[in-house]
Amino acid sequence: GRGRSALTALLEVVSKGQELNFVMPSNICPSIVASASTINARIIAVDVEKETGLPSDSAFKKAIMSSKGPGVFMPTYLYGFDRSYKKAISSARNRGWFVLENDCCGTLPACKDYKANSTRGDAVLVSFGGGKPIDAGGGGAVISNNAELIQDLHDELVSYQILDQSFVKMEEQLIGVRRLLQSKKINYPKMG
């Protein structure tokens, strides 16, 4: 139904029920954060540079190296920018972390140094939502050459409920309410 469903399934498979660090850019889509929150991942948002909207390789590496325990590193390619994350990916691999490239805007295939049928990570997450370069009206995919991972993801995803039009309508209404509340700058009562 959604790219975030694929991401949630991947995080559930990779975490195997244990606490997981999840390193990502600070300007990531809130849906990514929501997916990571469903498995109680420790979200580590890395600041981005104003010139590209992407974190630097060294900033990602620092976040990975300062985290304790297992994790997923998600370099993300946005706004038509590609960046080499060799140091961060090497650090993640040395720690046994999963590397999930997020190519939500279909940037990688357009890059001159990108090799067909290869990824720099263990998998690539692609979104087909409205407004994306690969606009299929919704959905998403995790792409990997690891057959065992793909089978584990399939086994996880078949347990998910199919999204029908009532779910789509409810989601659109909730997003509208969130945007309205943000625009009103409502002071919420303190909880707990």
Short mmCIF file of C-alpha atoms in Angstrom, two decimals:
data_model
loop_
_atom_site.label_atom_id
_atom_site.label_comp_id
_atom_site.label_asym_id
_atom_site.label_seq_id
_atom_site.Cartn_x
_atom_site.Cartn_y
_atom_site.Cartn_z
CA GLY A 1 0.00 0.00 0.00
CA ARG A 2 2.69 2.52 0.92
CA GLY A 3 6.48 2.82 0.91
CA ARG A 4 6.30 3.23 4.67
CA SER A 5 4.70 -0.23 4.91
CA ALA A 6 7.72 -1.68 3.13
CA LEU A 7 10.00 0.27 5.48
CA THR A 8 8.14 -0.91 8.58
CA ALA A 9 8.37 -4.53 7.42
CA LEU A 10 12.08 -4.12 6.73
CA LEU A 11 12.74 -2.64 10.17
CA GLU A 12 10.75 -5.45 11.82
CA VAL A 13 12.74 -8.08 9.90
CA VAL A 14 16.13 -6.44 10.53
CA SER A 15 15.54 -5.68 14.22
CA LYS A 16 14.41 -9.22 15.05
CA GLY A 17 12.63 -7.77 18.08
CA GLN A 18 15.68 -6.04 19.56
CA GLU A 19 16.18 -2.31 20.06
CA LEU A 20 17.57 -0.68 16.94
CA ASN A 21 19.31 2.61 16.14
CA PHE A 22 17.99 4.28 13.00
CA VAL A 23 20.27 6.98 11.52
CA MET A 24 18.60 9.27 8.97
CA PRO A 25 18.63 12.89 7.73
CA SER A 26 16.89 15.45 9.95
CA ASN A 27 14.69 16.65 7.07
CA ILE A 28 13.20 13.24 6.33
CA CYS A 29 9.50 12.73 5.64
CA PRO A 30 7.49 12.31 8.86
CA SER A 31 6.17 8.98 7.50
CA ILE A 32 9.67 7.53 7.82
CA VAL A 33 9.81 8.60 11.47
CA ALA A 34 6.35 7.11 12.07
CA SER A 35 7.47 3.79 10.56
CA ALA A 36 10.58 3.69 12.73
CA SER A 37 8.49 4.58 15.79
CA THR A 38 6.25 1.54 15.29
CA ILE A 39 9.18 -0.74 16.16
CA ASN A 40 10.46 1.62 18.90
CA ALA A 41 13.65 2.37 17.01
CA ARG A 42 16.01 4.92 18.52
CA ILE A 43 15.77 7.65 15.88
CA ILE A 44 18.99 9.58 15.28
CA ALA A 45 18.38 12.58 13.02
CA VAL A 46 21.51 14.01 11.41
CA ASP A 47 21.63 17.70 10.48
CA VAL A 48 21.69 18.57 6.79
CA GLU A 49 23.78 21.11 4.89
CA LYS A 50 21.97 24.18 3.56
CA GLU A 51 23.49 23.84 0.08
CA THR A 52 22.08 20.39 -0.70
CA GLY A 53 19.62 19.45 2.02
CA LEU A 54 21.72 16.31 2.62
CA PRO A 55 23.92 15.41 5.59
CA SER A 56 27.66 15.21 5.01
CA ASP A 57 29.45 11.88 4.97
CA SER A 58 31.35 12.81 8.13
CA ALA A 59 28.15 13.82 9.99
CA PHE A 60 26.54 10.48 9.19
CA LYS A 61 29.73 8.61 10.18
CA LYS A 62 29.85 10.46 13.52
CA ALA A 63 26.22 9.54 14.29
CA ILE A 64 26.86 5.88 13.45
CA MET A 65 30.06 5.64 15.48
CA SER A 66 28.57 7.34 18.55
CA SER A 67 25.59 4.95 18.68
CA LYS A 68 25.59 1.85 20.84
CA GLY A 69 24.09 -1.41 19.60
CA PRO A 70 22.70 -2.62 16.28
CA GLY A 71 21.27 -0.28 13.70
CA VAL A 72 20.08 0.72 10.29
CA PHE A 73 21.75 3.53 8.39
CA MET A 74 19.55 5.25 5.83
CA PRO A 75 21.39 7.57 3.46
CA THR A 76 18.72 9.48 1.58
CA TYR A 77 18.94 11.11 -1.82
CA LEU A 78 16.71 14.16 -2.15
CA TYR A 79 16.18 17.14 -4.42
CA GLY A 80 18.15 15.57 -7.30
CA PHE A 81 21.36 15.43 -5.26
CA ASP A 82 23.51 12.34 -4.96
CA ARG A 83 26.34 12.16 -2.50
CA SER A 84 29.00 9.62 -1.74
CA TYR A 85 28.66 8.20 1.75
CA LYS A 86 31.66 5.86 1.56
CA LYS A 87 32.92 6.58 5.09
CA ALA A 88 29.48 6.30 6.70
CA ILE A 89 28.59 3.13 4.79
CA SER A 90 31.96 1.58 5.66
CA SER A 91 31.43 2.47 9.35
CA ALA A 92 27.93 0.99 9.31
CA ARG A 93 29.15 -2.22 7.65
CA ASN A 94 32.05 -2.54 10.12
CA ARG A 95 29.51 -2.38 12.96
CA GLY A 96 27.26 -4.99 11.31
CA TRP A 97 24.52 -2.47 10.56
CA PHE A 98 22.01 -2.73 7.73
CA VAL A 99 22.41 -0.05 5.03
CA LEU A 100 19.09 1.00 3.49
CA GLU A 101 19.38 3.62 0.79
CA ASN A 102 16.30 5.81 0.50
CA ASP A 103 15.92 6.92 -3.09
CA CYS A 104 12.50 8.50 -2.68
CA CYS A 105 12.98 10.78 -5.67
CA GLY A 106 14.51 8.28 -8.10
CA THR A 107 17.83 10.15 -8.06
CA LEU A 108 20.29 7.26 -8.21
CA PRO A 109 19.53 5.87 -11.69
CA ALA A 110 20.06 9.35 -13.15
CA CYS A 111 23.52 9.72 -11.61
CA LYS A 112 26.40 9.27 -14.05
CA ASP A 113 28.39 7.01 -11.69
CA TYR A 114 25.46 4.77 -10.75
CA LYS A 115 25.87 1.20 -11.98
CA ALA A 116 22.74 -0.60 -13.14
CA ASN A 117 21.60 -3.55 -11.00
CA SER A 118 23.81 -2.56 -8.08
CA THR A 119 23.27 -0.73 -4.86
CA ARG A 120 25.76 0.70 -2.46
CA GLY A 121 23.65 -0.52 0.42
CA ASP A 122 21.96 -3.77 1.37
CA ALA A 123 18.66 -2.53 -0.10
CA VAL A 124 17.02 0.51 -1.66
CA LEU A 125 13.66 1.98 -0.58
CA VAL A 126 11.66 3.66 -3.37
CA SER A 127 8.36 5.51 -3.04
CA PHE A 128 5.78 5.67 -5.82
CA GLY A 129 3.57 8.24 -4.13
CA GLY A 130 1.97 11.28 -5.70
CA GLY A 131 4.43 13.95 -6.76
CA LYS A 132 7.37 11.55 -6.95
CA PRO A 133 9.35 11.13 -10.19
CA ILE A 134 8.03 7.58 -10.40
CA ASP A 135 4.42 8.51 -9.65
CA ALA A 136 2.37 5.33 -9.71
CA GLY A 137 -0.34 6.80 -7.50
CA GLY A 138 1.00 5.24 -4.33
CA GLY A 139 2.93 2.34 -2.96
CA GLY A 140 6.61 1.69 -2.65
CA ALA A 141 9.22 -1.03 -2.78
CA VAL A 142 12.28 -2.38 -1.07
CA ILE A 143 14.72 -3.60 -3.70
CA SER A 144 17.55 -5.97 -2.84
CA ASN A 145 19.66 -8.73 -4.36
CA ASN A 146 19.37 -10.67 -1.09
CA ALA A 147 16.80 -13.42 -1.77
CA GLU A 148 16.53 -14.40 1.92
CA LEU A 149 15.77 -10.80 2.91
CA ILE A 150 13.12 -10.49 0.20
CA GLN A 151 11.47 -13.72 1.36
CA ASP A 152 11.48 -12.52 4.98
CA LEU A 153 9.93 -9.21 3.86
CA HIS A 154 7.26 -11.04 1.88
CA ASP A 155 6.44 -13.22 4.88
CA GLU A 156 6.11 -10.10 7.06
CA LEU A 157 4.06 -8.09 4.55
CA VAL A 158 1.44 -10.78 3.95
CA SER A 159 0.32 -10.23 7.55
CA TYR A 160 -0.40 -6.54 6.85
CA GLN A 161 -3.94 -5.39 6.18
CA ILE A 162 -4.68 -4.33 2.59
CA LEU A 163 -5.30 -0.58 2.29
CA ASP A 164 -8.62 0.16 0.64
CA GLN A 165 -10.20 3.51 -0.22
CA SER A 166 -11.58 3.96 3.31
CA PHE A 167 -8.01 3.87 4.68
CA VAL A 168 -6.84 6.33 2.03
CA LYS A 169 -9.70 8.72 2.85
CA MET A 170 -9.03 8.44 6.61
CA GLU A 171 -5.34 9.14 6.08
CA GLU A 172 -6.09 12.22 3.95
CA GLN A 173 -8.45 13.52 6.65
CA LEU A 174 -5.85 12.98 9.40
CA ILE A 175 -3.17 14.77 7.40
CA GLY A 176 -5.58 17.67 6.84
CA VAL A 177 -6.33 17.89 10.56
CA ARG A 178 -2.60 17.81 11.43
CA ARG A 179 -1.88 20.62 8.97
CA LEU A 180 -4.77 22.66 10.33
CA LEU A 181 -3.59 22.21 13.90
CA GLN A 182 -0.04 23.18 12.95
CA SER A 183 -1.25 26.32 11.20
CA LYS A 184 -3.25 27.39 14.29
CA LYS A 185 -0.24 26.95 16.62
CA ILE A 186 -2.46 25.48 19.28
CA ASN A 187 -1.01 25.15 22.77
CA TYR A 188 -1.67 21.56 23.70
CA PRO A 189 -2.11 20.57 27.37
CA LYS A 190 0.83 18.72 28.87
CA MET A 191 0.36 14.97 28.91
CA GLY A 192 1.47 12.52 31.60
#
